[in-house]
GROMACS .gro file of C-alpha atoms in nm:
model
  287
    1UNK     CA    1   9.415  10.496  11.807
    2UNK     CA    2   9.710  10.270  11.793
    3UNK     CA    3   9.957  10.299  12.117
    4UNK     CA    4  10.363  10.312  12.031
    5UNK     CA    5  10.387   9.981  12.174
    6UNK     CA    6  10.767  10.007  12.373
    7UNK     CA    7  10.933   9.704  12.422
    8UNK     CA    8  10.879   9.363  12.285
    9UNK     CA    9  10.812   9.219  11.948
   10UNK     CA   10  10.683   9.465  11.647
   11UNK     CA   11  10.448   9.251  11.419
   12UNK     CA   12  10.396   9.321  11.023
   13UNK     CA   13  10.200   9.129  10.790
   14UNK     CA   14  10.101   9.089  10.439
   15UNK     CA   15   9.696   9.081  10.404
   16UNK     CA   16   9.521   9.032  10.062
   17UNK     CA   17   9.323   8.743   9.899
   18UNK     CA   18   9.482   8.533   9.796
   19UNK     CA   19   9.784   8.600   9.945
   20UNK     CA   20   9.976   8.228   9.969
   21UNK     CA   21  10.199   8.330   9.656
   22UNK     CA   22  10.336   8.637   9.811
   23UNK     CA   23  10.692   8.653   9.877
   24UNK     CA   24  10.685   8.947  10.050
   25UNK     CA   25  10.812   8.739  10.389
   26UNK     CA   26  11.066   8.652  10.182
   27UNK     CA   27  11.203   9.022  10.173
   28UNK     CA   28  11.069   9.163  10.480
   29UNK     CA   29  11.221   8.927  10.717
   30UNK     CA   30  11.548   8.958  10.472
   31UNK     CA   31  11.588   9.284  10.573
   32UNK     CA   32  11.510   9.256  10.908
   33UNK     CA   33  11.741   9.018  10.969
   34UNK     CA   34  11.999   9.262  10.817
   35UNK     CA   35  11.899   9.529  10.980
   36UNK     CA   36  11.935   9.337  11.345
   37UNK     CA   37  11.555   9.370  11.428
   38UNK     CA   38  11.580   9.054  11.586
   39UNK     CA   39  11.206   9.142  11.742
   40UNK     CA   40  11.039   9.208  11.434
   41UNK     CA   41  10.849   8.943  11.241
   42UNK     CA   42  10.632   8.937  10.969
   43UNK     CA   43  10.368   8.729  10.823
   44UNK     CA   44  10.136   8.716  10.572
   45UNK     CA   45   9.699   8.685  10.649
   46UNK     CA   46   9.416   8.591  10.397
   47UNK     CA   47   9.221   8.898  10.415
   48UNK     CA   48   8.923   8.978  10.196
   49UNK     CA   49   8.781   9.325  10.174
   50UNK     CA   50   8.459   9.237  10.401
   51UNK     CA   51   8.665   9.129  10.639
   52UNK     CA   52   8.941   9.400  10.653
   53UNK     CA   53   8.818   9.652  10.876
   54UNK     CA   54   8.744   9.406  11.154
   55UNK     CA   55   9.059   9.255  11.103
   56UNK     CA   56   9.241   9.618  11.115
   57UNK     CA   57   9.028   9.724  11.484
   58UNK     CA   58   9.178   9.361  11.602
   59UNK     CA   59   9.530   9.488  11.578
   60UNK     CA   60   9.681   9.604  11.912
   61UNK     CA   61  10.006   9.884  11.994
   62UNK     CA   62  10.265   9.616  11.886
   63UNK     CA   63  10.157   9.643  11.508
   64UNK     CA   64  10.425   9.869  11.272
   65UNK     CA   65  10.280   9.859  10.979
   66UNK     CA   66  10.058   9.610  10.736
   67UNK     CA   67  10.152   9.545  10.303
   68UNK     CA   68   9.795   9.511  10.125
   69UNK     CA   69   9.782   9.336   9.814
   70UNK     CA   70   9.454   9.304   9.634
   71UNK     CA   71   9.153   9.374   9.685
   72UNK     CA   72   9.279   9.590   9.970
   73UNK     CA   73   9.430   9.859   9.818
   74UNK     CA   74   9.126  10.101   9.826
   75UNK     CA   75   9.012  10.009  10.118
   76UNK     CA   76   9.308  10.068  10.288
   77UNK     CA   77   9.289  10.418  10.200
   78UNK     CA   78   8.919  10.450  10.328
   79UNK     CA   79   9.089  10.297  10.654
   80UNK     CA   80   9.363  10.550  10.708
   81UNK     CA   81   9.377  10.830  10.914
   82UNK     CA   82   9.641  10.995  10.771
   83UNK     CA   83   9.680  10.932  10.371
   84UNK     CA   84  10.012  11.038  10.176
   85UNK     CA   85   9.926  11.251   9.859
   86UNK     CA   86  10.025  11.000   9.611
   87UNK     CA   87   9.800  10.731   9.787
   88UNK     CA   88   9.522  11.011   9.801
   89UNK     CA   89   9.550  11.073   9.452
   90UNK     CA   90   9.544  10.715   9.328
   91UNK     CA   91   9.300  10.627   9.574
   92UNK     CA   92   9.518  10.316   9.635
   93UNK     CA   93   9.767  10.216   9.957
   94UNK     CA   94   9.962   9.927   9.956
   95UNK     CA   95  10.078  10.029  10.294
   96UNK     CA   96   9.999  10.104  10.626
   97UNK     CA   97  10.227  10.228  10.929
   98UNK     CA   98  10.115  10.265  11.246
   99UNK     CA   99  10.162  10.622  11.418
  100UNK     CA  100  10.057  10.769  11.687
  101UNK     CA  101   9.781  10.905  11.546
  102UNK     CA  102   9.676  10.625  11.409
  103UNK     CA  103   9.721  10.439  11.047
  104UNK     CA  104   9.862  10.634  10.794
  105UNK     CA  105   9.843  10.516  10.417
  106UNK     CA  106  10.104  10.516  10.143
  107UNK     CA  107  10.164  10.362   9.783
  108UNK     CA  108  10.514  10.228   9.708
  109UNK     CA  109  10.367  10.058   9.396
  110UNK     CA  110  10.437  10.347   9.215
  111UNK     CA  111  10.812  10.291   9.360
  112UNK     CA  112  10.808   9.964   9.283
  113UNK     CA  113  10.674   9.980   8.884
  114UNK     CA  114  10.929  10.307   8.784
  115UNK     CA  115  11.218  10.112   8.910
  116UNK     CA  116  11.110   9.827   8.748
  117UNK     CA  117  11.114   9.959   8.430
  118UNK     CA  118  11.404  10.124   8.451
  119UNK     CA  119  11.619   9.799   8.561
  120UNK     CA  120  11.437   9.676   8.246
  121UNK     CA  121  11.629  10.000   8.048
  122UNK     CA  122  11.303  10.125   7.974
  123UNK     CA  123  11.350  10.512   7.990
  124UNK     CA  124  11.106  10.669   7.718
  125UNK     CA  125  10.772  10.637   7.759
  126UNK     CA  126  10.566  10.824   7.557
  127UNK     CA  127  10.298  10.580   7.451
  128UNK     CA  128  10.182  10.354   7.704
  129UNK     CA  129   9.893  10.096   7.727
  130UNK     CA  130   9.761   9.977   8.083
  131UNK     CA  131   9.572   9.626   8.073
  132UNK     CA  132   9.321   9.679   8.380
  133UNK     CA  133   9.194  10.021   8.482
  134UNK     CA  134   9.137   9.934   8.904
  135UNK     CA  135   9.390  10.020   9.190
  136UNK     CA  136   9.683   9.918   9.035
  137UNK     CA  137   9.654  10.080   8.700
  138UNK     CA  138   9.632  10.399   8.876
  139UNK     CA  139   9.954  10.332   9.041
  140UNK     CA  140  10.063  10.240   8.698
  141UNK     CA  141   9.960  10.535   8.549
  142UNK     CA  142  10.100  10.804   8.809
  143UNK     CA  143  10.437  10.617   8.718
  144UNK     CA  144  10.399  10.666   8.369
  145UNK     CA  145  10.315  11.008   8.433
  146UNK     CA  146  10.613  11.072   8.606
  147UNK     CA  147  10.846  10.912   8.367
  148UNK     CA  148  10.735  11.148   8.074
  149UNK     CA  149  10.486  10.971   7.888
  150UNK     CA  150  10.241  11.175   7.715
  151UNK     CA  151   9.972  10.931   7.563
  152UNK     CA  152   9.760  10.630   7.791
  153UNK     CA  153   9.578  10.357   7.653
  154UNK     CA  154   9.354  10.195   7.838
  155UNK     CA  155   9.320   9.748   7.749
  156UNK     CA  156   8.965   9.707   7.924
  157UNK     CA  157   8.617   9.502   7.863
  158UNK     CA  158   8.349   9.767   7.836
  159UNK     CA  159   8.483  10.118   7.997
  160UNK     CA  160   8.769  10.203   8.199
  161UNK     CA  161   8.666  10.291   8.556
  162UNK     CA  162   8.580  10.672   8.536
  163UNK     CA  163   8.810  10.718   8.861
  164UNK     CA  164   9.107  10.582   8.667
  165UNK     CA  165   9.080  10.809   8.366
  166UNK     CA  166   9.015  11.101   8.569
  167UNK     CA  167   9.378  11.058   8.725
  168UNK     CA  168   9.511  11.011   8.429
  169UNK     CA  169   9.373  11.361   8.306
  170UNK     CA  170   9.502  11.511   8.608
  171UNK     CA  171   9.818  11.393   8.490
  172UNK     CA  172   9.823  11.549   8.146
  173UNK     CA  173   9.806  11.278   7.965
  174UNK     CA  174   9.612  11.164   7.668
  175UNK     CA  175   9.367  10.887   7.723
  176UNK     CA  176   9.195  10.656   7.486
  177UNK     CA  177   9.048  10.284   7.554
  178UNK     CA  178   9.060   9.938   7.346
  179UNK     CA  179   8.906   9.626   7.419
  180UNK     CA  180   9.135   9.299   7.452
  181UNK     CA  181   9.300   9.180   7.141
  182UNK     CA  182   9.332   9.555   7.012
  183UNK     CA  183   9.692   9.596   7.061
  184UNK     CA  184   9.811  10.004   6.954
  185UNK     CA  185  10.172  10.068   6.894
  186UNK     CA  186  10.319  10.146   7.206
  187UNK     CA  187  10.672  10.208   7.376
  188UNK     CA  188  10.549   9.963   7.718
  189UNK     CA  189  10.249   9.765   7.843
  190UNK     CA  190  10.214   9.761   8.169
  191UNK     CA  191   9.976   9.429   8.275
  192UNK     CA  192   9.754   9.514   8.628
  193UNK     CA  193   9.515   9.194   8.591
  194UNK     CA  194   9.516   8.839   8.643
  195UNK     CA  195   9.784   8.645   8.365
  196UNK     CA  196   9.429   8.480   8.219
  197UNK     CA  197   9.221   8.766   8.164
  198UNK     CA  198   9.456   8.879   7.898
  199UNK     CA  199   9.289   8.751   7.562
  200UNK     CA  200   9.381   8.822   7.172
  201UNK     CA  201   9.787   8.770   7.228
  202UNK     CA  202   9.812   8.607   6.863
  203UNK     CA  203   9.739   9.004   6.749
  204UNK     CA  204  10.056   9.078   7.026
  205UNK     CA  205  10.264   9.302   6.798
  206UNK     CA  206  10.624   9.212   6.699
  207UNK     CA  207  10.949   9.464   6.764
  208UNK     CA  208  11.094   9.372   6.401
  209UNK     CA  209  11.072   9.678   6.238
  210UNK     CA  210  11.143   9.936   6.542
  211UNK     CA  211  11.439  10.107   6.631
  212UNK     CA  212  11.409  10.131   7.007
  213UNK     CA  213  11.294   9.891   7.269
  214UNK     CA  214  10.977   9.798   7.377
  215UNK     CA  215  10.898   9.682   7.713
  216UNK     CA  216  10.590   9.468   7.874
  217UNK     CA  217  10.550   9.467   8.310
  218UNK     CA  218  10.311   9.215   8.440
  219UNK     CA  219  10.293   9.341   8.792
  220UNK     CA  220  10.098   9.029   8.892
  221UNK     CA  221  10.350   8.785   8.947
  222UNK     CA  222  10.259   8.418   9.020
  223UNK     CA  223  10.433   8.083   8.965
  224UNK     CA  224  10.603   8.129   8.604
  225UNK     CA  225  10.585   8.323   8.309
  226UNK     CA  226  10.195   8.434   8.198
  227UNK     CA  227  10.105   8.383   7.838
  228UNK     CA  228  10.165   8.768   7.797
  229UNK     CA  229  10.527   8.751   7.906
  230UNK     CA  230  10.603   8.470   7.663
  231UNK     CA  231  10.415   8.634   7.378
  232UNK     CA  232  10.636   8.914   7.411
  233UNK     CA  233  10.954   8.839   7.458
  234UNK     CA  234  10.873   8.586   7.144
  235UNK     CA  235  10.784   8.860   6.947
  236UNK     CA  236  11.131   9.038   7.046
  237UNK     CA  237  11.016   9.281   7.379
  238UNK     CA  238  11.228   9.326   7.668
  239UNK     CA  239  11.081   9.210   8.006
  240UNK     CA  240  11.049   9.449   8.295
  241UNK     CA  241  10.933   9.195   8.597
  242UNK     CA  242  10.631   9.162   8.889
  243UNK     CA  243  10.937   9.080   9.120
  244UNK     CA  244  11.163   9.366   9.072
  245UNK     CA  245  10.820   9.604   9.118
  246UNK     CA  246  10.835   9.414   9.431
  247UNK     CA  247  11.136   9.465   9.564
  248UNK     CA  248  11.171   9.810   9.551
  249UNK     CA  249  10.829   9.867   9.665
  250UNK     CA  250  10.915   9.645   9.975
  251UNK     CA  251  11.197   9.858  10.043
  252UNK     CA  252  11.060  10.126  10.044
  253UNK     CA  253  10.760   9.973  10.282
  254UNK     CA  254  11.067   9.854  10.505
  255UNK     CA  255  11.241  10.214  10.558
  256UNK     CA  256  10.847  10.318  10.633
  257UNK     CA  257  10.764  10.119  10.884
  258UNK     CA  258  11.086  10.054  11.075
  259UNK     CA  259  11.255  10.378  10.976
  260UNK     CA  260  11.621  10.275  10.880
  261UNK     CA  261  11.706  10.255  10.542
  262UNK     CA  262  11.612   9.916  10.349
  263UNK     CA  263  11.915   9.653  10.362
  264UNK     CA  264  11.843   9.638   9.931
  265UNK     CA  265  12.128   9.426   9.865
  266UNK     CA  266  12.016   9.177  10.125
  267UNK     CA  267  11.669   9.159   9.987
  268UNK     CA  268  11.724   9.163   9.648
  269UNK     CA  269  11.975   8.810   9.744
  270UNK     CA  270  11.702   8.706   9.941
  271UNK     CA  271  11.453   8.693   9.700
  272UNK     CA  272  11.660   8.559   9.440
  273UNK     CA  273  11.616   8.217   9.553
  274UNK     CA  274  11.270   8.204   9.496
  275UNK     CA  275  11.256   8.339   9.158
  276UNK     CA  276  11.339   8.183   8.807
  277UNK     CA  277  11.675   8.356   8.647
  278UNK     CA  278  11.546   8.368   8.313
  279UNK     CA  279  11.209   8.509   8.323
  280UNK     CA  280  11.183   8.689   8.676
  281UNK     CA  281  10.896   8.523   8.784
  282UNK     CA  282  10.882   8.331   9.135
  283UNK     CA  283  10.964   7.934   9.090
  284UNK     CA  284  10.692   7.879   9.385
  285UNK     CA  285  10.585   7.976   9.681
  286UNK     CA  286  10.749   7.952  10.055
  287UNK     CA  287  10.577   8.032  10.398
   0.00000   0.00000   0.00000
């Protein structure tokens, strides 16, 4: 059981593999600095899931809280001993506070990904396709849920993880699968795997002919646009970005584990430094 650690410095971190993109120092000590926590810092760790739970014992009373990025987001959950409801029913945590009573779990992805979209003006959702069906996708899918949308497609290579589809039942909503290249009509496409592993873009359909907007999210941000970002916007879809998903899921990680309200503005300014104006996406990476 973690102590309350009074006095001295409060350490956060970022773990995941790999984790040297992640700008999440970039808005975590941001808002810190805002917030005059002059004793809180935060890092980022290369953390695989065989090594997480040693890592997590390691941790002593002056820990507040830890931001796991893949393939940590399960595990994280298994670690907790307290886990928030939507975290329990994704069976994903990006995020773990220390408490008294030990770690308890919670996922701001979904945060993140239905603010996102709506900074993107994407507000009806009733057809939806979700490349990937792992950790994310579920937090993809419970914000689709609770935006409205009534129909999920699942983008996979053989079958969409049974857990995955399950939630999405729980949800009410419609499932059916397609492999890669088999792109449905859909109001948003929400991207949960690596910019590669999306194949068949020439059969990326175009907006000409529709009267509202369509809008693609590639949650995995990296150094510049993916292939799927540029398909779309060429064939006339807005862009909803990885880095605004971030942002607002790192606020709300920042009000978790410090307790004030996040300093958005100062954030949202810090992270604009590292990312490219026109596309979103992070121009590099910084330590």
């Amino acid at each position: 059981m973690l102590s309350e650690g009074r006095g001295g410095a409060r350490h956060c971190a970022v773990w995941g593999s790999p984790i040297r993109h992640s700008l999440s120092p970039v808005l975590h000590r941001a808002a810190y600095a805002a917030l005059g926590l002059r004793n809180w810092t935060y890092d980022r760790r290369e953390v695989d899931a065989g090594a997480f739970p040693d890592a997590l014992v390691g941790l002593d009373g002056s820990w507040r809280g830890l931001s796991l990025t893949m393939p940590l987001k399960e595990a994280a959950v298994t670690a907790a001993s307290v886990v928030d409801a939507t975290a329990r029913d994704t069976g994903s945590a990006n995020t773990l506070v220390a408490t008294p009573a030990g770690w308890h779990a919670y996922n701001t992805d979904i945060h993140g990904i239905e603010v996102a979209l709506l900074v993107a003006g994407c507000f009806d959702t009733t057809e939806a396709l979700v490349i990937g069906s792992g950790a994310t996708a579920r937090s993809a899918v419970a914000a689709l849920a609770a935006s409205g949308t009534r129909r999920v497609t699942f983008m996979v290579r053989g079958r969409p993880r049974q857990e995955t589809v399950a939630q999405a039942e729980r949800a009410g909503l419609v499932v059916r699968t397609v492999p890669f290249g088999d792109w449905p009509r859909v109001d948003v496409v929400i991207s949960t795997v690596p910019p590669d592993a999306v194949t068949g873009l020439d059969a990326f359909p175009d907006t000409a002919r529709d009267e509202s907007p369509r809008t693609v999210l590639d949650v995995v941000y990296g150094h510049g646009p993916t292939p799927l970002q540029r398909r779309a916007r060429a064939q006339g879809w807005t862009l909803a970005t990885g880095t605004d998903m971030l942002l607002h899921q790192a606020a709300a990680q920042v009000a978790l584990m410090t307790g004030r309200p996040a300093p958005l503005d100062a954030m949202a300014s810090a992270l604009a430094a590292f990312v490219d104006p026109e596309w979103g996406t992070p121009l590099g990476t910084t330590s």
